[in-house]
mmCIF file of C-alpha atoms in Angstrom:
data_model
loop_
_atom_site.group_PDB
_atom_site.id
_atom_site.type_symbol
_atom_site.label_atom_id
_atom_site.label_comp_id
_atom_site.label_asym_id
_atom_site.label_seq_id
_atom_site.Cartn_x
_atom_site.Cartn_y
_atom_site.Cartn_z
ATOM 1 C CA UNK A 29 68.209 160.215 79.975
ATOM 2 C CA UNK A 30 67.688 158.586 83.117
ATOM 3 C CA UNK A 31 63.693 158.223 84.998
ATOM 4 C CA UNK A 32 64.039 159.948 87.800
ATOM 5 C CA UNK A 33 60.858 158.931 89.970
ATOM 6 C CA UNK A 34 59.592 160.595 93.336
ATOM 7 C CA UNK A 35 60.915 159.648 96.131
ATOM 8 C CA UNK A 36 57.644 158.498 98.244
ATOM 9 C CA UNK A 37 57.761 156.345 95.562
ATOM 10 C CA UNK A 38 60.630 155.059 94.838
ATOM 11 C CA UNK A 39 60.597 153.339 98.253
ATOM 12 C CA UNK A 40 56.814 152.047 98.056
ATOM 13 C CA UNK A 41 58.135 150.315 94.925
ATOM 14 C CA UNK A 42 61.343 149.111 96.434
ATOM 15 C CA UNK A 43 59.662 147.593 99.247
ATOM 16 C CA UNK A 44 57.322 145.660 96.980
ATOM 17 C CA UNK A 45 60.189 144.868 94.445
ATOM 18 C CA UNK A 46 62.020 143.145 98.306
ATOM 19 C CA UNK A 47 58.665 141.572 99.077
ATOM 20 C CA UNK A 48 57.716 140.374 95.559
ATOM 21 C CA UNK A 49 61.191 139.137 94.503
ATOM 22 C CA UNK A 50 61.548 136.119 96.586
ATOM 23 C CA UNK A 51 57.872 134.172 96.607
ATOM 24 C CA UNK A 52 55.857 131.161 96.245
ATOM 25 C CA UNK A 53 53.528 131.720 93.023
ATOM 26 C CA UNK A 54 50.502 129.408 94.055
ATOM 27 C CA UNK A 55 48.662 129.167 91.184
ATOM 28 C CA UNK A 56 49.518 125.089 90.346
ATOM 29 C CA UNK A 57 48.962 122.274 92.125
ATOM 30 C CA UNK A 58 52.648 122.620 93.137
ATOM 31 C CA UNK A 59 54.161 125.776 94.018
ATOM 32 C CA UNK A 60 56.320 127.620 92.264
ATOM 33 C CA UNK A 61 59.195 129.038 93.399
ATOM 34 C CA UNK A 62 60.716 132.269 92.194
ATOM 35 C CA UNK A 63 63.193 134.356 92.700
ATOM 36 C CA UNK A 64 64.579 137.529 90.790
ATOM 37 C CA UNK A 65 67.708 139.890 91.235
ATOM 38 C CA UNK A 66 69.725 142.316 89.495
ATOM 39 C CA UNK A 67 72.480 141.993 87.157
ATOM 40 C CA UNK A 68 74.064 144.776 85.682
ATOM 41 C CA UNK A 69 71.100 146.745 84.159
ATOM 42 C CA UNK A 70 69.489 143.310 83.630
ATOM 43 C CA UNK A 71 67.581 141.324 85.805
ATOM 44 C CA UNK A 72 67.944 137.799 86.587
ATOM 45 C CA UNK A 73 65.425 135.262 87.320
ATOM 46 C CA UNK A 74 65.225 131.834 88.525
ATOM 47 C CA UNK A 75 62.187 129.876 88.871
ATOM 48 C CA UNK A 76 61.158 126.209 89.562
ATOM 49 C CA UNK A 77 58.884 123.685 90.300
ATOM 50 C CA UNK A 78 58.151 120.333 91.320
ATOM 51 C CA UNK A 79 56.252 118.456 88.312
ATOM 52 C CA UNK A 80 54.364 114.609 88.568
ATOM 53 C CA UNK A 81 53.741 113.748 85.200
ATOM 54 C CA UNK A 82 55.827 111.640 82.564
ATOM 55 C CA UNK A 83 58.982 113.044 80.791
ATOM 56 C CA UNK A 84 57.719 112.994 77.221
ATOM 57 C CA UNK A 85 54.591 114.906 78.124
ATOM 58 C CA UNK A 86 56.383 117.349 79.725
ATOM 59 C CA UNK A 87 58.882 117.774 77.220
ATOM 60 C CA UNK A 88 56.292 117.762 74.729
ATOM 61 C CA UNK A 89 54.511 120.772 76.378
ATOM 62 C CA UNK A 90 57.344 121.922 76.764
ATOM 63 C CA UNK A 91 58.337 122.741 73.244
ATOM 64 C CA UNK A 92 54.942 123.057 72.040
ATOM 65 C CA UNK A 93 55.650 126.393 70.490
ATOM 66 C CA UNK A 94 52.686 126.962 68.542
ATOM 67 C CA UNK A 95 49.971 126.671 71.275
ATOM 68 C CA UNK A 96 52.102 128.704 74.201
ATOM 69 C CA UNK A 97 48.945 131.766 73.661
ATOM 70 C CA UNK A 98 46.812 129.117 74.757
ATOM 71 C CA UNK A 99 48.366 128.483 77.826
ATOM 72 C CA UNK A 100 51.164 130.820 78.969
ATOM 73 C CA UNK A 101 49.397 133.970 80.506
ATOM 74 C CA UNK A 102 50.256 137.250 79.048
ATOM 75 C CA UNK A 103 51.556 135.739 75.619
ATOM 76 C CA UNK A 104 49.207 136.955 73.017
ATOM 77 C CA UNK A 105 51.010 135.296 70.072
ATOM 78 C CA UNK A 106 53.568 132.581 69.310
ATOM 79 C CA UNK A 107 54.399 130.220 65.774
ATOM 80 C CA UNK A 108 57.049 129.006 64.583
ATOM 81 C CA UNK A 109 58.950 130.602 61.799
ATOM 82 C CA UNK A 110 61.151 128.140 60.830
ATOM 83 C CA UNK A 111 62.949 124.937 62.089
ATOM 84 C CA UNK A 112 66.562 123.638 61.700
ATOM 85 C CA UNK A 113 67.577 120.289 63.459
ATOM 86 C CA UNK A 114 67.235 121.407 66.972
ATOM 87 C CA UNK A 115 67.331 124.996 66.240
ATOM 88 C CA UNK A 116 63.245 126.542 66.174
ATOM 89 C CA UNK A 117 63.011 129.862 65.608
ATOM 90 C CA UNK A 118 59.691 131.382 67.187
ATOM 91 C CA UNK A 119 57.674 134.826 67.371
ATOM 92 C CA UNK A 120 56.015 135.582 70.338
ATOM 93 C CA UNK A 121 54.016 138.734 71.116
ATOM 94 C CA UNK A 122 52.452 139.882 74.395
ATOM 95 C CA UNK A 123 53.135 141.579 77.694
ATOM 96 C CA UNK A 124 54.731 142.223 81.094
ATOM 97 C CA UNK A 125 52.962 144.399 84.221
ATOM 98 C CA UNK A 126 53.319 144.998 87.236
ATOM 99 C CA UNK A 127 50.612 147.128 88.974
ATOM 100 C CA UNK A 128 50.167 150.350 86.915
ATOM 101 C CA UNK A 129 53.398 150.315 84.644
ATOM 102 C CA UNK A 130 52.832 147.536 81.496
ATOM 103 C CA UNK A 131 55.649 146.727 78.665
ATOM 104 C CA UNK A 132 54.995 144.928 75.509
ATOM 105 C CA UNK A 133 57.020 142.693 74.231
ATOM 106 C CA UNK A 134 57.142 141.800 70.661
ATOM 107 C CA UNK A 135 59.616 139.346 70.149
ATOM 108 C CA UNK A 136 61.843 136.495 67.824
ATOM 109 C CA UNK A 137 63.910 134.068 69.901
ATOM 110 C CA UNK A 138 65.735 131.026 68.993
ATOM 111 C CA UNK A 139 64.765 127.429 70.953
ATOM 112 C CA UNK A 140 67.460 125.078 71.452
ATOM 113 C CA UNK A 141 66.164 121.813 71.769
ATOM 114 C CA UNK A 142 69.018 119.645 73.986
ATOM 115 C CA UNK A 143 67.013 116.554 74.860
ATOM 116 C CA UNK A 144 66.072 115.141 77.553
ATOM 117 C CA UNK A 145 66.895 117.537 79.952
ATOM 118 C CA UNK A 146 67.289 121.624 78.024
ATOM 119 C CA UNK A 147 65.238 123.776 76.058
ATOM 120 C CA UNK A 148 67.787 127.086 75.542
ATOM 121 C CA UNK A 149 66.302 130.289 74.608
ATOM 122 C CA UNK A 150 67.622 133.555 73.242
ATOM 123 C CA UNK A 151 67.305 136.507 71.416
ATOM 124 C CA UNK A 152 67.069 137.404 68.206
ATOM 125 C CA UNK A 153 65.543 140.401 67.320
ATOM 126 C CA UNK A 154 62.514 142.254 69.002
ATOM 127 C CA UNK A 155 62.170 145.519 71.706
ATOM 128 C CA UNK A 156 64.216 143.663 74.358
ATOM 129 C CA UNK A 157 68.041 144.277 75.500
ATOM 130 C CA UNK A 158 68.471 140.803 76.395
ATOM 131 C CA UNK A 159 66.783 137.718 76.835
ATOM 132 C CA UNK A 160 69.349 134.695 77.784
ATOM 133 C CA UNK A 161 68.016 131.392 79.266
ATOM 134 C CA UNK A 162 66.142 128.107 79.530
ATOM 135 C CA UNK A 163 64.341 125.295 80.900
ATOM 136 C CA UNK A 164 66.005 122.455 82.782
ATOM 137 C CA UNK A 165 64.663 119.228 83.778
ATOM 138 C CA UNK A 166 65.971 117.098 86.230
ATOM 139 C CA UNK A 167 64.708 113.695 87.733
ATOM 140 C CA UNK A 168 63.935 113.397 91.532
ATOM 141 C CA UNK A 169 65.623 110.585 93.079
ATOM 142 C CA UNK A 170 63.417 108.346 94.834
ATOM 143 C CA UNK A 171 60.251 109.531 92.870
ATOM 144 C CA UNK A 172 59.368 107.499 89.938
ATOM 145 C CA UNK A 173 56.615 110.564 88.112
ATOM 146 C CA UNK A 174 58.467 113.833 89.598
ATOM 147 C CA UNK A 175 60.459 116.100 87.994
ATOM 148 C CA UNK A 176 62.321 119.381 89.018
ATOM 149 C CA UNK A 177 61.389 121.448 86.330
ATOM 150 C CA UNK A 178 63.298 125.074 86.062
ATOM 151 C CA UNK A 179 63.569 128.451 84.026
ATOM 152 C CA UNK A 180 66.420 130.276 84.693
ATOM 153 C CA UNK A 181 67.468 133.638 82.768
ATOM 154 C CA UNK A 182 68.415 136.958 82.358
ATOM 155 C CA UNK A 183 66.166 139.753 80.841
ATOM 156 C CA UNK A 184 66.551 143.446 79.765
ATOM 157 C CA UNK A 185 64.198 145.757 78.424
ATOM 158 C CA UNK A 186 65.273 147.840 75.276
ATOM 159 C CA UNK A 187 63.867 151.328 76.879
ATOM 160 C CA UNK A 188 65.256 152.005 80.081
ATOM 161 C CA UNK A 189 62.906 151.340 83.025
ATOM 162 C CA UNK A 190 64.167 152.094 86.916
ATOM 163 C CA UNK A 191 65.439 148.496 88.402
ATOM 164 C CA UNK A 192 63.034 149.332 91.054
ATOM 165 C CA UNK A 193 60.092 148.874 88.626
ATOM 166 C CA UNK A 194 61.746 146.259 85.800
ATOM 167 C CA UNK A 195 62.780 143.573 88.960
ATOM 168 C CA UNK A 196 59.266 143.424 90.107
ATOM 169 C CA UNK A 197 58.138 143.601 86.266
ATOM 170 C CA UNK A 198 60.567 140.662 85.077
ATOM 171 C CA UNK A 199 60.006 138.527 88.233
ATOM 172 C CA UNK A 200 55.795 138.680 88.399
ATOM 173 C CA UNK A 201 55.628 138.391 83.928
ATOM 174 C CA UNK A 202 58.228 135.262 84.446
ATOM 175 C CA UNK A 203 56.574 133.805 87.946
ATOM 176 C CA UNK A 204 52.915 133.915 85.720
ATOM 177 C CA UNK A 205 54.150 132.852 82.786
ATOM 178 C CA UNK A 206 56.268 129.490 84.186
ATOM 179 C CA UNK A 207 53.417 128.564 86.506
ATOM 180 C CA UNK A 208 51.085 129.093 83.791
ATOM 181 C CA UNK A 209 53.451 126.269 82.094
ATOM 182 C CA UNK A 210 53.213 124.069 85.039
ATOM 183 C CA UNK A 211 49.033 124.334 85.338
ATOM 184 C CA UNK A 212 49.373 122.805 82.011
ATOM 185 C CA UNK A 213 51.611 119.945 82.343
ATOM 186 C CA UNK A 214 48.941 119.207 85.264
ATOM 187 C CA UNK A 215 46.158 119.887 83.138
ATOM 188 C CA UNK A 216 47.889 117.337 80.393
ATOM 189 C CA UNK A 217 48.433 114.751 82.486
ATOM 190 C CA UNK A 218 45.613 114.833 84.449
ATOM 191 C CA UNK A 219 43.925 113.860 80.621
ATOM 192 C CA UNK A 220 46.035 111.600 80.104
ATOM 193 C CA UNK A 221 45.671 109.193 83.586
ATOM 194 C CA UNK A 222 41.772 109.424 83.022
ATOM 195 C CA UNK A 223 42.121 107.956 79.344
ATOM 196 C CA UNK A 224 44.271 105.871 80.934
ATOM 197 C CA UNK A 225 41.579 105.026 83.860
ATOM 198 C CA UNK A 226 38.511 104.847 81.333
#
């Protein structure tokens, strides 16, 4: 059965699902960039950032599964079930909100691992529809320590929630959660060039 919300509504959250959709998250050092749109019943999501630190530290951070509750805001829980060449299966537990409406996600996804430059992800079991994507890596010409460092994906939630409300959702949880990523591949490597200094 479909939500059917007011209208008065309906149009305060579609204007702040057209002003939050396209945005700069500034939360890093770098901003992030992020945009969402839909896709079916899904949404879509694309987000990216310029990154100054060394390749193995960010790919390190990158697929530091265990620790993402320590540094990925809104993820509550994360380890490692089991790992197969460079197949990691990983549970993750938290949330998604946006203003009053909140969804938890409780979750088992499957990391590929395609080094240097890809770190897959997708679903295995969990309350979501659909969750399709990955982290990309690419080097900036000219630049010797930057990176272009991207998540791109589609999401669905498993209960039904009005694209007006889940675009907004899926692009604020994703925009948090990848600059959240980003503060600590700065926070790393800002460690690592004062050891470096001392």
């Amino acid at each position: 059965m479909a939500h059917v919300l007011p209208w008065r509504l309906q149009q305060t959250l579609a204007l702040l699902s057209v002003l939050s959709c396209a945005a700069l998250v500034a939360h890093a050092a770098e901003p992030v960039l992020v945009q969402a749109r839909r896709q079916g019943d899904a949404v879509q999501v694309h987000a990216q950032a310029t990154v100054k630190a060394p390749h193995d530290l960010i790919w390190e951070t990158l697929t530091d599964y265990d620790r993402l509750a320590e540094f990925v805001p809104d993820i509550s829980k994360s380890r490692v079930l089991d790992r197969r060449g460079n197949k990691i299966t990983v549970e993750l537990s938290g949330k998604a909100h946006f203003w009053f409406f909140t969804y938890r996600i409780e979750v088992v996804v499957e990391s590929t691992e395609q080094p240097p430059n890809a770190v897959g992800v997708r679903l295995l079991t969990g309350n979501l529809e659909q969750l399709d994507g990955g982290y990309q890596l690419e080097k900036i010409d000219g630049n010797d320590a930057g990176f272009l460092l991207s998540w791109s994906g589609v999401v669905e939630p498993v209960i039904p929630v009005p694209l007006v409300i889940a675009i907004p959702l899926i692009r604020s949880n994703i925009a948090e959660q990848f600059a959240g990523m980003v503060r600590e591949i700065e926070r790393r490597e800002a460690r690592r060039a004062l050891g470096k200094a001392e």
